[in-house]
Short mmCIF file of C-alpha atoms and ligand atoms in Angstrom, two decimals:
data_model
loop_
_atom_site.label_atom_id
_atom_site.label_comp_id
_atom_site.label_asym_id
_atom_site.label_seq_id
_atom_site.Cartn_x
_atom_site.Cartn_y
_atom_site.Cartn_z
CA UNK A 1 72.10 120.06 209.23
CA UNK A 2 73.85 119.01 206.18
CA UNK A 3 71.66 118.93 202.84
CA UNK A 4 69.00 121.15 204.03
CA UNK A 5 67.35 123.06 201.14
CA UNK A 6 66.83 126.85 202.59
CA UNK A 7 63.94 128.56 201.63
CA UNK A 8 63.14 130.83 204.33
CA UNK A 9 66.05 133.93 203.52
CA UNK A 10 62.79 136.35 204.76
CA UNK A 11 63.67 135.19 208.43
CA UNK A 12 67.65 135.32 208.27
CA UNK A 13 70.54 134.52 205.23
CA UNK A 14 73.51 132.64 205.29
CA UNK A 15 76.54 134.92 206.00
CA UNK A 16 78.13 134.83 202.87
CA UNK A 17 81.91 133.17 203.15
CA UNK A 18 83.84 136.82 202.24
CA UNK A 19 81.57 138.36 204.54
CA UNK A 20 83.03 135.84 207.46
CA UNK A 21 86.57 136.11 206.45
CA UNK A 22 85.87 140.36 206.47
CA UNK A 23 84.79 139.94 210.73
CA UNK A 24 87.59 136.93 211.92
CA UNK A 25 90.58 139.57 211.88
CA UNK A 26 88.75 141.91 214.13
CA UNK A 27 87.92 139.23 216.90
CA UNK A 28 91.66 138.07 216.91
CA UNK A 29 94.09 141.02 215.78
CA UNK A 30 92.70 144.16 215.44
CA UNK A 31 90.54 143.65 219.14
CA UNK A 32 91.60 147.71 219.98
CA UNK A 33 88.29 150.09 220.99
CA UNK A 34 87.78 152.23 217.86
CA UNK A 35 87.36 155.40 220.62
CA UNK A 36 90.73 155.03 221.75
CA UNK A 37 93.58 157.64 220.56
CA UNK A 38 95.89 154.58 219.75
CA UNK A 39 96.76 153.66 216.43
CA UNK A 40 95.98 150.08 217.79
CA UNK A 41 92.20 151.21 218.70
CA UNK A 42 91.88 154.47 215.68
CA UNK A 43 92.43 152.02 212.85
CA UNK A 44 89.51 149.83 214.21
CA UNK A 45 87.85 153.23 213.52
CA UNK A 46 88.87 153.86 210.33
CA UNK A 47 87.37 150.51 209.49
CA UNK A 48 84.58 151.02 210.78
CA UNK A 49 84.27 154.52 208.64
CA UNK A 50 85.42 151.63 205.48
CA UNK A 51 82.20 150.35 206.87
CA UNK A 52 79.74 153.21 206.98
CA UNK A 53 80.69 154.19 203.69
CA UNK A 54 80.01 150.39 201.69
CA UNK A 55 76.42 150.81 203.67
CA UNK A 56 75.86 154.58 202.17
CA UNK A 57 76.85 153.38 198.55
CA UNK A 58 74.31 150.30 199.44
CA UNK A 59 71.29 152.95 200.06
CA UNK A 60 72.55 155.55 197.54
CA UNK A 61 73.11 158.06 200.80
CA UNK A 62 74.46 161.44 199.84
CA UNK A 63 76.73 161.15 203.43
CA UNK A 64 77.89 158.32 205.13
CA UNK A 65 77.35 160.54 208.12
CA UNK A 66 73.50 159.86 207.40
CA UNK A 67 73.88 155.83 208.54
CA UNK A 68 73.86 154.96 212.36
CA UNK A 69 74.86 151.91 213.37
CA UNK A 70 72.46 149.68 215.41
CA UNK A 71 72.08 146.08 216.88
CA UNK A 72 69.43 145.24 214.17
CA UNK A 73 66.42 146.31 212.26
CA UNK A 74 64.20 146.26 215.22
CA UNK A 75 66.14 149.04 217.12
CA UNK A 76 66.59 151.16 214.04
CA UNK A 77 62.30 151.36 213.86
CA UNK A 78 62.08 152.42 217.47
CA UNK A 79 65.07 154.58 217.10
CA UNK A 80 63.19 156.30 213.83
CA UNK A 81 59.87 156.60 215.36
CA UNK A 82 60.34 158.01 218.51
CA UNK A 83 63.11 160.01 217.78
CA UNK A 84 60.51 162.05 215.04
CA UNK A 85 58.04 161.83 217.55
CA UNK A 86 60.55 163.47 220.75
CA UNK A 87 61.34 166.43 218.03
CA UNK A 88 57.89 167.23 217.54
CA UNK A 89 56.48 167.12 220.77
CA UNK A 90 53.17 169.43 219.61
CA UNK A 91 52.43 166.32 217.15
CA UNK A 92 50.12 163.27 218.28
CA UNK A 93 48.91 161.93 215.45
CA UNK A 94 50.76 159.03 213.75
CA UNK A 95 49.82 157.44 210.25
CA UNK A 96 51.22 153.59 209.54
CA UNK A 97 49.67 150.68 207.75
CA UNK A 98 48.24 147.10 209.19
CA UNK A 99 50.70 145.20 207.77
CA UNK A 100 53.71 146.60 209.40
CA UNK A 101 56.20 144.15 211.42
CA UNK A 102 55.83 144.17 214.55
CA UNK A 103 58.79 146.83 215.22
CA UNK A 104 56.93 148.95 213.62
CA UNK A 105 53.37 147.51 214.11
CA UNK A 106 54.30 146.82 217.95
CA UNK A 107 55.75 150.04 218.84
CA UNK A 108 52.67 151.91 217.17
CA UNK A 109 50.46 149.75 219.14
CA UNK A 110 51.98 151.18 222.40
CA UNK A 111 51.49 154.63 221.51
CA UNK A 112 48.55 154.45 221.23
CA UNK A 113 47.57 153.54 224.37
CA UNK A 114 49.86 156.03 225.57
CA UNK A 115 47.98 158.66 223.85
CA UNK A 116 48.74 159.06 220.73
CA UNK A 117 46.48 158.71 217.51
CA UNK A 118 47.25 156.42 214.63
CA UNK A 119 46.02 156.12 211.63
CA UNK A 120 46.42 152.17 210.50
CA UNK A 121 45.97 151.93 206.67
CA UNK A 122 44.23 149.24 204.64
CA UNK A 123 45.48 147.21 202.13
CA UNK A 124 43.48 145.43 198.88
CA UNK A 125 43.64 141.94 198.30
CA UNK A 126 46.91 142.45 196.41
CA UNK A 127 48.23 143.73 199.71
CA UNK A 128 48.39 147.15 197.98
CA UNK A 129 47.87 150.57 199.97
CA UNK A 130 45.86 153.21 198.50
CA UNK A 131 47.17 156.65 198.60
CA UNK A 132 44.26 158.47 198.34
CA UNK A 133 43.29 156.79 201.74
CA UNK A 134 46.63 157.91 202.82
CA UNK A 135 46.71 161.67 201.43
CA UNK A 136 43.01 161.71 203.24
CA UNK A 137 44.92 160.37 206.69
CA UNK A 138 47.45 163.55 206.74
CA UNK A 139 46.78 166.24 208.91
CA UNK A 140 48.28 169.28 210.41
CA UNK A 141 49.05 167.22 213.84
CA UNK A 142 50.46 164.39 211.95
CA UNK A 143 53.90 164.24 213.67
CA UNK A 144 54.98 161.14 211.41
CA UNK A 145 54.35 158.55 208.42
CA UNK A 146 55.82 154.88 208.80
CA UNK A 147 55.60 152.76 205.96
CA UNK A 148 57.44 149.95 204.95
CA UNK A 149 58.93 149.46 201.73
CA UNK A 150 58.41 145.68 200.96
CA UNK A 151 56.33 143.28 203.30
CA UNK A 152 58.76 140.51 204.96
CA UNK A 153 55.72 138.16 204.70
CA UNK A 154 54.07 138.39 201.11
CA UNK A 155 56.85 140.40 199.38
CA UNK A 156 55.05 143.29 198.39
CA UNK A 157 56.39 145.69 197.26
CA UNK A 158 54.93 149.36 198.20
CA UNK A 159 55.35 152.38 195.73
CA UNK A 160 57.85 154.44 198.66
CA UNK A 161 58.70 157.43 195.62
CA UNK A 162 54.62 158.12 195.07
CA UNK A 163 54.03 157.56 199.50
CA UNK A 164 57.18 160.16 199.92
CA UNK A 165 55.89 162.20 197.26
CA UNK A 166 52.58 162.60 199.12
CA UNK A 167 53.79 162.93 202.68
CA UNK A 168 56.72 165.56 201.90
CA UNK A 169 54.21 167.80 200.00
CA UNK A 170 52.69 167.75 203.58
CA UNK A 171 55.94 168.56 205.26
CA UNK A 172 55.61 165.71 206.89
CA UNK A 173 58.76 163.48 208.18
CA UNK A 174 58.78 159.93 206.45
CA UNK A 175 60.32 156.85 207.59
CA UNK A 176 60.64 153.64 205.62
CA UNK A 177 61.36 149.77 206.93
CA UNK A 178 63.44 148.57 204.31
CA UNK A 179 64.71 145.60 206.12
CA UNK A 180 63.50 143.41 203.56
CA UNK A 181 64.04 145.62 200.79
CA UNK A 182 68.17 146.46 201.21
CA UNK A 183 70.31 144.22 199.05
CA UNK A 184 67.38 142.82 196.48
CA UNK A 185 65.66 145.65 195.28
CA UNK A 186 67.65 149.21 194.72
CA UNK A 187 66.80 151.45 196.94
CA UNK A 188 68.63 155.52 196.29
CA UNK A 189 68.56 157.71 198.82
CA UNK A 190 69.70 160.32 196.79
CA UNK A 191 66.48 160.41 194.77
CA UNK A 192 63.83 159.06 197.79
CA UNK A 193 61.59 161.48 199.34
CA UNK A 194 62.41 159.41 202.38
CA UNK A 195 64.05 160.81 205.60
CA UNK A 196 64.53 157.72 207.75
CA UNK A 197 65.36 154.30 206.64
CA UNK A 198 65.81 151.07 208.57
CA UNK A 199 67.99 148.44 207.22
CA UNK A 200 69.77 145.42 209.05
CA UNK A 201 72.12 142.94 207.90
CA UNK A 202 71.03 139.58 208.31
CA UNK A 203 68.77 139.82 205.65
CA UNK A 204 71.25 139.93 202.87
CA UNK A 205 73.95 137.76 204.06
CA UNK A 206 75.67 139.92 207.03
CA UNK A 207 75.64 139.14 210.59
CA UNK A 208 72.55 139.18 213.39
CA UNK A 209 72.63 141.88 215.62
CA UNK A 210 73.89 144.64 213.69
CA UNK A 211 71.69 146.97 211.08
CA UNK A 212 71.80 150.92 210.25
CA UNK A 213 69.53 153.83 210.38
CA UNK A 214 69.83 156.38 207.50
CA UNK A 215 68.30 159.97 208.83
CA UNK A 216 68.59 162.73 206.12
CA UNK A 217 70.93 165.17 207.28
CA UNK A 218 69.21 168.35 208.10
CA UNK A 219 66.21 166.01 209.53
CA UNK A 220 65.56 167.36 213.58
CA UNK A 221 67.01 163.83 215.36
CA UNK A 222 67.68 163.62 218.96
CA UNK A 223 70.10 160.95 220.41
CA UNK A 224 68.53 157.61 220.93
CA UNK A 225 70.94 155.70 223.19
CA UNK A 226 72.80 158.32 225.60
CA UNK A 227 76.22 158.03 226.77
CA UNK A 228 79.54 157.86 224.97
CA UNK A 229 79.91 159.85 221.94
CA UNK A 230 79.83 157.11 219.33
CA UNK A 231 78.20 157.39 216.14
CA UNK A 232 78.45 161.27 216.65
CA UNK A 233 75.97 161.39 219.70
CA UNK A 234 73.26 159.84 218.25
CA UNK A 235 73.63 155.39 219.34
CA UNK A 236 76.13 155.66 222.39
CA UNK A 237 77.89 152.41 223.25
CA UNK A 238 81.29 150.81 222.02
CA UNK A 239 80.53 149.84 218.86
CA UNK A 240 79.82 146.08 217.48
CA UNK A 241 82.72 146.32 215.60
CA UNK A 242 83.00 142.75 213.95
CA UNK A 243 79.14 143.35 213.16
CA UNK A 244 79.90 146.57 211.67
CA UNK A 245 82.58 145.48 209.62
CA UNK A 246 80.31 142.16 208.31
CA UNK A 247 77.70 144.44 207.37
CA UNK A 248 79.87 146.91 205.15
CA UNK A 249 81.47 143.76 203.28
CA UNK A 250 77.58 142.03 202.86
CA UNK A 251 76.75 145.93 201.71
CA UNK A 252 79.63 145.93 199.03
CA UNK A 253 78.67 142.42 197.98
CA UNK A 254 75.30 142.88 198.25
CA UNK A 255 75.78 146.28 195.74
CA UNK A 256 78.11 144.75 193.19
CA UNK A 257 75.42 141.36 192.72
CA UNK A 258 71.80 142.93 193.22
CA UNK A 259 71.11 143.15 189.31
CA UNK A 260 72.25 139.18 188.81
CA UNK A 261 71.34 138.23 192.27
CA UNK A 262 67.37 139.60 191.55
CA UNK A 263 67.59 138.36 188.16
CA UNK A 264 68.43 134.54 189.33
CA UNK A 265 66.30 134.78 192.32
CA UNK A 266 63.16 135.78 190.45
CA UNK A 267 63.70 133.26 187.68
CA UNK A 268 64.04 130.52 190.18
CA UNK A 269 60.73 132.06 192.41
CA UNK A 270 58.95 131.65 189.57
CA UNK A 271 60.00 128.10 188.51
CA UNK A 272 59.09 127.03 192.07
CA UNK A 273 55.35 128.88 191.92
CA UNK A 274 54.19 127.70 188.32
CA UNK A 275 55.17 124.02 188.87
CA UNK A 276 53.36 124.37 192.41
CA UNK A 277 50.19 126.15 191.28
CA UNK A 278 50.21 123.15 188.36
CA UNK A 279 50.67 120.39 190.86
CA UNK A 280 48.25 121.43 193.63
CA UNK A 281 44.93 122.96 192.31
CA UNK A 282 44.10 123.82 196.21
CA UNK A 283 46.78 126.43 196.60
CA UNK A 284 47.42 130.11 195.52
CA UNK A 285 49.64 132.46 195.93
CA UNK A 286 49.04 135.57 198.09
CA UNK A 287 49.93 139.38 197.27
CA UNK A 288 50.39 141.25 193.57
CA UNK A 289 52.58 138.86 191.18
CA UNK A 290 53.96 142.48 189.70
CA UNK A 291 55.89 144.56 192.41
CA UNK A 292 56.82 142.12 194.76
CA UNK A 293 60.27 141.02 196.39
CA UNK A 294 62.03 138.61 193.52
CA UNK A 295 62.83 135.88 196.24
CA UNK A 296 58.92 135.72 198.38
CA UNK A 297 56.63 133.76 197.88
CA UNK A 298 53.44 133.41 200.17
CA UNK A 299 51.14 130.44 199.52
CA UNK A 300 48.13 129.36 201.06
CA UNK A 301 46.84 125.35 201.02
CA UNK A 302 42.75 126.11 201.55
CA UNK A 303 41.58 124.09 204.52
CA UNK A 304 45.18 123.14 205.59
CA UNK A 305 47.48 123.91 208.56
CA UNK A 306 50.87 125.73 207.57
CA UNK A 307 52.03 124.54 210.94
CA UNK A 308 51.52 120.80 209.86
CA UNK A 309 52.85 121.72 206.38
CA UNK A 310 56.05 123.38 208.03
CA UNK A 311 56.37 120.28 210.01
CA UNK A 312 56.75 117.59 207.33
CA UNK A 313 58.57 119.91 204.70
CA UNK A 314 61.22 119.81 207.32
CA UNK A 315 61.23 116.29 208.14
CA UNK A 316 62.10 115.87 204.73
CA UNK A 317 64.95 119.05 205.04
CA UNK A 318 63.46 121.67 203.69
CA UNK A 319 62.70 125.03 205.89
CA UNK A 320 60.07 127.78 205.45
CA UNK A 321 57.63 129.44 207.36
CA UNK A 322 54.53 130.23 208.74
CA UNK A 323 55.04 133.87 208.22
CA UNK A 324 57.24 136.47 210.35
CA UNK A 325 59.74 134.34 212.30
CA UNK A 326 59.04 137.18 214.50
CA UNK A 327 55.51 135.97 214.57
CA UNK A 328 55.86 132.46 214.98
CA UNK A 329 54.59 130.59 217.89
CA UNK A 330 51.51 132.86 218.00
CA UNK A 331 48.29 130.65 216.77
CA UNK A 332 46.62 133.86 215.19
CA UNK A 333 46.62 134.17 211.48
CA UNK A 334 48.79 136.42 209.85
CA UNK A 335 47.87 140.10 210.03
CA UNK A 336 48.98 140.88 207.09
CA UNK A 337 46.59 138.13 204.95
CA UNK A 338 43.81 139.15 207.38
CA UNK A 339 44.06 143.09 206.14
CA UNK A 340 44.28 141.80 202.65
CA UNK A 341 41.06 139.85 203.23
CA UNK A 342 42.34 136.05 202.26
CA UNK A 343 39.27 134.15 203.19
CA UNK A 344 39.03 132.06 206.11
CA UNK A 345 39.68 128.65 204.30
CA UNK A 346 43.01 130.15 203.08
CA UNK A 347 44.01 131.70 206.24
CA UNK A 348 45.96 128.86 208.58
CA UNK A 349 47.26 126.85 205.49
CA UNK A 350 49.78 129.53 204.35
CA UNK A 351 53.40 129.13 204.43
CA UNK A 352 56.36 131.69 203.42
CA UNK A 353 58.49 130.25 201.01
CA UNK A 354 61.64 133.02 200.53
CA UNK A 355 64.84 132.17 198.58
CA UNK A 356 68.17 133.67 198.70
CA UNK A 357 71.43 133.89 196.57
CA UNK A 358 72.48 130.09 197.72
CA UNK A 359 69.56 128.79 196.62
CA UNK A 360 69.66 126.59 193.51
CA UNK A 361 67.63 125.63 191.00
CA UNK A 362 67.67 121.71 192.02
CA UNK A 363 66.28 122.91 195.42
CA UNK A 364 63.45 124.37 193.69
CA UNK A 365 62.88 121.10 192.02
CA UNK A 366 63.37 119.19 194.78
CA UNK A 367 60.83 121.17 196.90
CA UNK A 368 58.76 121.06 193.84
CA UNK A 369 59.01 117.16 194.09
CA UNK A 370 58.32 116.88 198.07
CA UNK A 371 55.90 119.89 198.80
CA UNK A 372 52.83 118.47 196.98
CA UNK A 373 52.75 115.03 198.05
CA UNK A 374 52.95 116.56 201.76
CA UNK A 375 49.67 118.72 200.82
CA UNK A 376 47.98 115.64 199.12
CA UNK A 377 48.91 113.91 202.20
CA UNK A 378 47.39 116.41 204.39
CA UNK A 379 44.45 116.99 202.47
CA UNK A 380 43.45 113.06 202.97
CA UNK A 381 43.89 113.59 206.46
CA UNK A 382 41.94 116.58 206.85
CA UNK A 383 38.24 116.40 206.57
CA UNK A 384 38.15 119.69 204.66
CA UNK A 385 40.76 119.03 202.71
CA UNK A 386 39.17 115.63 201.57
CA UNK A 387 35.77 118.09 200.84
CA UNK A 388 38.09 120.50 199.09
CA UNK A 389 39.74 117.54 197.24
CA UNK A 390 36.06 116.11 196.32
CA UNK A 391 35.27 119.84 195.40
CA UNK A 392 37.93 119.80 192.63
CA UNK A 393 36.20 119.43 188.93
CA UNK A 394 36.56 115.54 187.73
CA UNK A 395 40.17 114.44 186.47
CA UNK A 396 41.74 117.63 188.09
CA UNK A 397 43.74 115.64 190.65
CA UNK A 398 46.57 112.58 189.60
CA UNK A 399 45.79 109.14 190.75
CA UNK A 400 48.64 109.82 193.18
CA UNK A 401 46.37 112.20 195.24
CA UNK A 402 43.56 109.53 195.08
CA UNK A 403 45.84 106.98 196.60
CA UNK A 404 47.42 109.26 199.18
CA UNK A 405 44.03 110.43 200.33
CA UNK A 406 42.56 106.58 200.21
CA UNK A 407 45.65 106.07 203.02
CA UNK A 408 44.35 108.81 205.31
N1 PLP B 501 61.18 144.96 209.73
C1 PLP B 501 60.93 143.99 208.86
C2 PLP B 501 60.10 144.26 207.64
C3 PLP B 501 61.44 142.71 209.08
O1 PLP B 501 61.15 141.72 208.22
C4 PLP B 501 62.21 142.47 210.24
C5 PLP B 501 62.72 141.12 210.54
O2 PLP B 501 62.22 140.13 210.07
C6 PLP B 501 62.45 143.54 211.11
C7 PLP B 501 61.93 144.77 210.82
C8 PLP B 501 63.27 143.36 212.34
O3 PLP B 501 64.64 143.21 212.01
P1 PLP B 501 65.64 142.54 213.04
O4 PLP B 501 65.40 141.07 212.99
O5 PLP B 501 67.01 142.91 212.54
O6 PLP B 501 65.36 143.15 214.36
#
């Protein structure tokens, strides 16, 4: 759709153009399997080793040996958590928090029925665990500890050095979701008291269908997908090689722009949230301002839909979301706002606004310019909105909004 203004980089990026131009030679000329003992197939294989390596610098891994390739960020959670969970077979206890994805969130969710006990932390109203709740939770039968590093629907950000800290004093094996984290925040494995990490490349500008799984060498891990003997036993199956290749190049790029990238990001995230917060006194934004992803932000319209709000923002070209695209569809509020307690009158009207490194400043102004004559316009048509409206102190709201709602 040409002149759409793209503010939902939480649900998938843009490939970037090098990243494109990395993949097309290995759909046309270099085709060969990267198993196979010809030079035609074994350079395929050293480019895929090219491509291991630009994902290890990405994650600060000691080893490139310590990244698995896998078809996204989904399979790399499952992989993590019930490959701990088949090396400690003695262990059935399983601590996580409630505002997971639902790889994570999901999966945990079927253990538990199959027997296993999990411990589902809280969060405060800044979406913020606490870790004495979570230093309470371990136990000697605690097989595993499953926390992600930023949430893909507010943007906050969890403290993963003070978690891994707490959970390795324990002994305890510690995996991290950093889906949304790789590529906009640094994240050093070298330093992390992290064992397993899930990354995938879509979210910062590689292709769909391919991510990694970092597992600290030396950290029991039995093979996941069984078969060939690609990526050293562990994920059998020829690999995605164009993927692979488009996720090494986003990696390198990705590396060499996350200082400027965050920087520009942030500055524009902000713009975009003070002019809103000026221009529509029934909003606010939900999760910490401090320690949250640069490029999120998560805003609720009190009494509104953010189904209806979705709806005209992209009539007028300009897409967001609800929450998790992997959530969408489903009429229950967001999890995640529900643990942080956002009251009921916030709950529905919330949409996830997430920007990315083609976004540019004139699309923040733009959206700046459409998004609150859509809520005004909303708010006149909604009875609640029209009380919340009539609820606002005297000359608090333009003559515009008067206007609008005298239309509705
Ligand atoms: N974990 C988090 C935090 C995510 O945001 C997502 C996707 O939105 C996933 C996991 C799943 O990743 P993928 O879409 O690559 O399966």
């Amino acid at each position: 759709m040409p002149g759409e203004i793209y503010f939902d980089n939480n649900a998938t990026t843009r490939v970037a153009p090098d990243v494109f131009e990395a993949m097309r030679p290995y759909f046309t000329e270099h085709y060969g399997n990267p198993s196979s003992i010809h030079r035609f197939g074994s350079q395929v294989g050293q480019k895929i080793a090219e491509a291991r390596a630009q994902v290890a610098a990405l994650i600060g891994a000691a080893d490139p040996v310590e990244v698995i390739f896998t078809s996204c960020g989904t399979e790399g959670d499952n992989a993590a958590i019930r490959g701990v969970l088949e090396a400690r077979p003695d262990k059935r206890h399983i601590v996580t928090t409630q505002v997971e994805h639902p790889a994570v969130l999901g999966l945990c969710q079927h253990l538990e029925k199959k027997g296993y006990r999990v411990t589902w932390l809280g969060v405060d109203p800044n979406g913020m665990l606490d870790l004495d709740e979570l230093r309470g939770s371990l136990s000697d039968d605690t097989a595993l500890v499953s926390i992600m590093a930023a949430n893909n629907e507010t943007g906050v950000i969890f403290p993963i050095d003070k978690i891994g800290a707490i959970v390795k004093a324990r002994g305890i094996p510690f995996h991290v979701d950093a889906v949304q984290t790789a590529g906009r925040v640094p994240l050093d494995m070298r330093a992390l008291p992290v064992d397993l990490l899930t990354i995938s490349a879509h979210k910062f500008h590689g292709p769909k269908g391919v991510g990694a799984l970092y597992v600290r060498r030396g950290i029991p891990f039995p093979p996941f997908i069984i078969g060939g003997h690609q990526e050293r036993n562990r994920r059998a199956g020829t690999e995605n090689v164009t993927g692979i290749v488009g996720m090494g190049k986003a990696a390198e790029i990705a590396l060499a722009q996350l200082a400027d990238d965050s920087e520009r990001i942030g500055r524009l995230r902000d713009r975009f949230e003070e002019s809103l917060l000026r221009s529509c006194p029934e909003c606010r934004v939900n999760g910490q301002r401090q320690n949250r992803l640069p490029n999120t932000s998560n805003v609720s319209f009190r009494y509104l839909e953010g189904e209806s709000i979705l709806v005209l923002l992209d009539q007028n070209g300009i897409c967001a979301s609800t929450g998790s695209a992997c959530t969408a569809g489903s009429s229950e509020p967001s999890h995640v706002l529900r643990a942080m307690g956002v009251p009921a009158e916030w709950l529905q009207g919330t949409v996830r606004f997430s920007l990315g490194r083609f976004n540019t400043e004139k699309e923040v102004d733009d959206v700046n310019q459409t998004l609150p004559s859509i809520v005004q316009r909303l708010q006149g048509l909604s009875a609640l909105g029209k009380l919340a409206s009539q609820e606002q102190p005297r000359g608090s709201r333009g003559r515009e909004a008067k206007s609008i709602g005298a239309r509705g």
